[in-house]
Amino acid sequence: MTHYSPTAKTLALLPKFTGFLSFLGSTYIFQDVVIHRKTVHRVYHRLVLGLSCSDIIASIVNILSTWPIPEGSDGVYLASGTTQTCTAQGFFNELGNLATPLYNASLCVYYVLVIRDGWKEDQIRTTAEPLMHLIPIIVAFTIAILGIPFTLYNNSGWLCWIASYPGKCEGDTCTRGEHADIFRWVHYAIIWSAILSVTVGMYSIYRKVRDEERIQSQEMDEDAVRRGGKSKKVAIQAGVFVGALFL
């Protein structure tokens, strides 16, 4: 009987619980937007719908955790799959985990256009919204699809993702995923670009609200403006929005 370390069991079981909680949250948002169909006519709710769909994909991948990894993989608890199931999980893992932060960036752009720049709904719908959907979808699908011919999706420890096979192989010694390191750099470059854009966007909104408060303080009672504390509230909300991307 094979014995597995506590770490191996934790890596296999913990994502199932966290992934399930994430799945419940995203599914609730999805059904709330879809059932109340009138809300889908707003740009904001369509962006939230796209974000929820991508997060549902990523959550299901986490729920599966080690199950799709080829059976018999050394030290992997509950590995029950094949190379094909591992490839499928890796594809959807990359798709969901790229589309989610990119949709967060799109949502941030929406906030910037509405709060900082004062754009109207119709203007956003016709000018900016197509790109808000196309960029996350095209970028995520392109990178995810490229992983298939390059045989990038292999056992990465606790699920199937971009990894070389056998583990720690280099160049011609790899039977699969010899370009894994390059694609991982591309993946993280996209993720950090999204995080940076959200950080800059949220900060620009905070600056806008703070500057408006200063103008108001010159025109009315400064104590009343200070008690309102809009800029502080915006700063907290912006911090939560950006912080969520790191989780």
Short mmCIF file of C-alpha atoms in Angstrom, two decimals:
data_model
loop_
_atom_site.label_atom_id
_atom_site.label_comp_id
_atom_site.label_asym_id
_atom_site.label_seq_id
_atom_site.Cartn_x
_atom_site.Cartn_y
_atom_site.Cartn_z
CA MET A 1 0.00 0.00 0.00
CA THR A 2 1.37 3.39 -1.04
CA HIS A 3 1.92 5.89 1.76
CA TYR A 4 1.61 9.60 1.08
CA SER A 5 3.05 12.47 3.07
CA PRO A 6 0.78 14.89 4.96
CA THR A 7 1.86 17.59 2.50
CA ALA A 8 0.75 15.50 -0.48
CA LYS A 9 -2.64 14.86 1.12
CA THR A 10 -3.09 18.53 2.02
CA LEU A 11 -2.25 19.64 -1.54
CA ALA A 12 -4.80 17.18 -2.89
CA LEU A 13 -7.66 17.88 -0.46
CA LEU A 14 -7.45 21.57 0.49
CA PRO A 15 -8.09 22.94 -3.06
CA LYS A 16 -11.28 20.90 -3.21
CA PHE A 17 -12.74 22.86 -0.29
CA THR A 18 -11.47 26.29 -1.33
CA GLY A 19 -12.46 25.61 -4.93
CA PHE A 20 -15.95 24.57 -3.84
CA LEU A 21 -16.43 27.78 -1.85
CA SER A 22 -15.27 29.84 -4.83
CA PHE A 23 -17.59 27.85 -7.09
CA LEU A 24 -20.58 28.57 -4.83
CA GLY A 25 -19.86 32.30 -4.79
CA SER A 26 -19.36 32.63 -8.54
CA THR A 27 -22.37 30.44 -9.32
CA TYR A 28 -24.56 32.59 -7.08
CA ILE A 29 -23.44 35.74 -8.90
CA PHE A 30 -23.96 34.03 -12.27
CA GLN A 31 -27.50 32.90 -11.50
CA ASP A 32 -28.36 36.25 -9.92
CA VAL A 33 -27.40 38.11 -13.10
CA VAL A 34 -28.99 35.57 -15.46
CA ILE A 35 -32.28 35.20 -13.56
CA HIS A 36 -32.73 38.96 -13.31
CA ARG A 37 -32.36 39.32 -17.06
CA LYS A 38 -33.01 43.04 -17.06
CA THR A 39 -29.63 43.60 -15.38
CA VAL A 40 -27.79 41.99 -18.32
CA HIS A 41 -28.58 45.10 -20.33
CA ARG A 42 -25.98 46.99 -18.27
CA VAL A 43 -22.29 46.88 -19.14
CA TYR A 44 -21.33 46.35 -15.51
CA HIS A 45 -23.43 43.20 -15.14
CA ARG A 46 -22.16 41.73 -18.40
CA LEU A 47 -18.60 42.18 -17.18
CA VAL A 48 -19.48 40.58 -13.84
CA LEU A 49 -21.08 37.71 -15.77
CA GLY A 50 -17.89 37.16 -17.76
CA LEU A 51 -15.81 37.32 -14.58
CA SER A 52 -18.08 34.79 -12.87
CA CYS A 53 -17.86 32.36 -15.80
CA SER A 54 -14.06 32.45 -15.81
CA ASP A 55 -13.93 32.01 -12.05
CA ILE A 56 -16.32 29.06 -12.22
CA ILE A 57 -13.93 27.36 -14.65
CA ALA A 58 -10.95 28.00 -12.35
CA SER A 59 -12.94 26.81 -9.33
CA ILE A 60 -13.89 23.49 -10.98
CA VAL A 61 -10.23 22.93 -11.84
CA ASN A 62 -9.33 23.38 -8.16
CA ILE A 63 -12.12 21.06 -7.03
CA LEU A 64 -10.71 18.33 -9.27
CA SER A 65 -7.18 19.03 -7.93
CA THR A 66 -5.12 15.82 -8.29
CA TRP A 67 -7.82 13.57 -9.77
CA PRO A 68 -6.95 14.24 -13.45
CA ILE A 69 -3.20 13.67 -12.89
CA PRO A 70 -2.08 10.36 -14.48
CA GLU A 71 -2.60 7.43 -12.16
CA GLY A 72 0.59 6.19 -10.56
CA SER A 73 2.32 9.59 -10.56
CA ASP A 74 4.98 9.49 -7.87
CA GLY A 75 3.92 11.07 -4.58
CA VAL A 76 0.60 12.44 -5.84
CA TYR A 77 -2.33 11.58 -3.59
CA LEU A 78 -5.62 10.60 -5.35
CA ALA A 79 -4.10 10.76 -8.85
CA SER A 80 -6.58 8.83 -10.99
CA GLY A 81 -6.36 10.24 -14.52
CA THR A 82 -4.49 9.88 -17.79
CA THR A 83 -2.38 12.13 -19.97
CA GLN A 84 -5.58 13.19 -21.75
CA THR A 85 -7.43 14.16 -18.56
CA CYS A 86 -4.34 16.03 -17.37
CA THR A 87 -4.18 17.94 -20.65
CA ALA A 88 -7.87 18.85 -20.36
CA GLN A 89 -7.45 20.09 -16.78
CA GLY A 90 -4.35 22.06 -17.73
CA PHE A 91 -6.18 23.74 -20.61
CA PHE A 92 -9.11 24.87 -18.47
CA ASN A 93 -6.77 25.80 -15.63
CA GLU A 94 -4.88 28.18 -17.91
CA LEU A 95 -8.09 29.48 -19.48
CA GLY A 96 -9.78 30.30 -16.19
CA ASN A 97 -6.74 31.64 -14.40
CA LEU A 98 -5.88 34.03 -17.23
CA ALA A 99 -9.41 35.21 -18.03
CA THR A 100 -10.26 35.96 -14.38
CA PRO A 101 -7.61 38.64 -13.67
CA LEU A 102 -8.08 40.08 -17.17
CA TYR A 103 -11.82 40.44 -16.53
CA ASN A 104 -10.95 42.10 -13.22
CA ALA A 105 -8.86 44.56 -15.22
CA SER A 106 -11.81 45.16 -17.56
CA LEU A 107 -14.05 45.81 -14.57
CA CYS A 108 -11.48 48.29 -13.26
CA VAL A 109 -11.47 50.08 -16.63
CA TYR A 110 -15.25 50.35 -16.34
CA TYR A 111 -14.92 51.97 -12.90
CA VAL A 112 -12.31 54.40 -14.22
CA LEU A 113 -14.47 55.42 -17.17
CA VAL A 114 -17.56 55.95 -15.01
CA ILE A 115 -16.08 57.48 -11.86
CA ARG A 116 -12.98 59.29 -13.05
CA ASP A 117 -13.87 60.20 -16.63
CA GLY A 118 -17.65 60.52 -16.33
CA TRP A 119 -18.54 58.33 -19.32
CA LYS A 120 -22.19 57.43 -19.87
CA GLU A 121 -23.51 53.89 -20.24
CA ASP A 122 -24.15 54.19 -23.99
CA GLN A 123 -20.68 55.58 -24.61
CA ILE A 124 -19.04 52.69 -22.76
CA ARG A 125 -21.26 50.14 -24.49
CA THR A 126 -20.36 51.27 -28.01
CA THR A 127 -16.74 52.30 -27.51
CA ALA A 128 -15.08 50.32 -24.75
CA GLU A 129 -17.16 47.25 -23.89
CA PRO A 130 -16.21 45.12 -26.93
CA LEU A 131 -12.53 45.34 -25.96
CA MET A 132 -13.39 44.67 -22.31
CA HIS A 133 -14.64 41.23 -23.37
CA LEU A 134 -12.42 40.50 -26.37
CA ILE A 135 -9.09 41.02 -24.60
CA PRO A 136 -9.73 38.55 -21.72
CA ILE A 137 -11.33 35.96 -24.01
CA ILE A 138 -8.83 36.12 -26.88
CA VAL A 139 -5.71 36.28 -24.69
CA ALA A 140 -6.86 33.46 -22.39
CA PHE A 141 -7.97 31.16 -25.22
CA THR A 142 -4.85 31.83 -27.28
CA ILE A 143 -2.40 30.95 -24.51
CA ALA A 144 -4.52 28.00 -23.36
CA ILE A 145 -4.77 26.54 -26.87
CA LEU A 146 -1.03 26.97 -27.54
CA GLY A 147 -0.38 24.76 -24.55
CA ILE A 148 -1.87 21.74 -26.34
CA PRO A 149 0.51 21.38 -29.33
CA PHE A 150 3.45 22.28 -27.09
CA THR A 151 2.38 19.49 -24.66
CA LEU A 152 2.68 21.93 -21.77
CA TYR A 153 -0.02 20.51 -19.51
CA ASN A 154 1.48 17.99 -17.12
CA ASN A 155 1.62 17.16 -13.43
CA SER A 156 2.70 20.31 -11.59
CA GLY A 157 2.31 18.90 -8.09
CA TRP A 158 -1.29 19.32 -7.02
CA LEU A 159 -3.00 19.74 -10.41
CA CYS A 160 -2.17 19.74 -14.10
CA TRP A 161 -0.73 22.97 -15.43
CA ILE A 162 2.28 24.25 -17.36
CA ALA A 163 5.13 21.93 -16.40
CA SER A 164 7.89 19.91 -17.97
CA TYR A 165 7.79 16.10 -17.91
CA PRO A 166 9.52 14.28 -16.36
CA GLY A 167 9.82 16.75 -13.52
CA LYS A 168 12.94 18.96 -13.47
CA CYS A 169 13.99 17.82 -16.94
CA GLU A 170 15.72 20.25 -19.29
CA GLY A 171 15.69 20.64 -23.08
CA ASP A 172 15.89 17.39 -25.03
CA THR A 173 15.64 15.31 -21.87
CA CYS A 174 11.96 16.29 -21.60
CA THR A 175 9.38 14.07 -23.27
CA ARG A 176 6.69 16.74 -22.79
CA GLY A 177 6.59 20.45 -22.01
CA GLU A 178 10.17 21.39 -22.86
CA HIS A 179 9.06 25.04 -23.34
CA ALA A 180 7.20 25.17 -20.02
CA ASP A 181 9.50 27.79 -18.48
CA ILE A 182 8.88 30.23 -21.36
CA PHE A 183 5.12 29.87 -21.14
CA ARG A 184 5.15 30.27 -17.38
CA TRP A 185 6.93 33.58 -17.80
CA VAL A 186 4.30 34.62 -20.35
CA HIS A 187 1.53 33.56 -17.96
CA TYR A 188 2.92 35.56 -15.04
CA ALA A 189 3.64 38.56 -17.26
CA ILE A 190 -0.06 38.66 -18.22
CA ILE A 191 -1.19 38.22 -14.60
CA TRP A 192 1.07 40.97 -13.27
CA SER A 193 0.13 43.29 -16.12
CA ALA A 194 -3.52 42.89 -15.08
CA ILE A 195 -2.66 43.48 -11.41
CA LEU A 196 -0.61 46.57 -12.29
CA SER A 197 -3.38 48.02 -14.46
CA VAL A 198 -5.94 47.46 -11.69
CA THR A 199 -3.64 49.08 -9.12
CA VAL A 200 -3.05 52.13 -11.31
CA GLY A 201 -6.74 52.39 -12.18
CA MET A 202 -7.90 52.18 -8.57
CA TYR A 203 -5.33 54.75 -7.51
CA SER A 204 -6.48 57.15 -10.24
CA ILE A 205 -10.06 56.83 -8.97
CA TYR A 206 -8.91 57.55 -5.42
CA ARG A 207 -7.02 60.64 -6.64
CA LYS A 208 -10.11 61.86 -8.49
CA VAL A 209 -12.35 61.52 -5.42
CA ARG A 210 -9.74 63.08 -3.15
CA ASP A 211 -9.29 66.09 -5.46
CA GLU A 212 -13.06 66.61 -5.59
CA GLU A 213 -13.20 66.55 -1.79
CA ARG A 214 -10.53 69.23 -1.62
CA ILE A 215 -12.48 71.43 -3.99
CA GLN A 216 -15.63 70.93 -1.93
CA SER A 217 -13.73 71.77 1.27
CA GLN A 218 -12.95 75.18 -0.17
CA GLU A 219 -16.58 75.84 -1.02
CA MET A 220 -18.29 74.52 2.08
CA ASP A 221 -17.65 73.51 5.66
CA GLU A 222 -14.39 71.59 5.73
CA ASP A 223 -15.43 69.56 8.79
CA ALA A 224 -18.53 68.32 6.96
CA VAL A 225 -16.45 67.17 4.02
CA ARG A 226 -14.00 65.44 6.34
CA ARG A 227 -16.82 63.60 8.08
CA GLY A 228 -18.01 62.32 4.71
CA GLY A 229 -14.65 60.63 4.13
CA LYS A 230 -15.41 59.56 0.57
CA SER A 231 -11.74 59.31 -0.34
CA LYS A 232 -11.08 57.04 2.65
CA LYS A 233 -13.93 54.75 1.67
CA VAL A 234 -12.72 54.66 -1.93
CA ALA A 235 -9.19 53.87 -0.73
CA ILE A 236 -10.46 50.94 1.34
CA GLN A 237 -12.60 49.58 -1.50
CA ALA A 238 -9.72 49.97 -3.95
CA GLY A 239 -7.41 48.15 -1.57
CA VAL A 240 -9.85 45.26 -1.24
CA PHE A 241 -10.32 45.09 -5.03
CA VAL A 242 -6.57 44.96 -5.66
CA GLY A 243 -5.91 42.65 -2.71
CA ALA A 244 -8.41 40.12 -4.04
CA LEU A 245 -6.21 39.62 -7.10
CA PHE A 246 -3.40 38.35 -4.89
CA LEU A 247 -5.56 35.59 -3.37
#
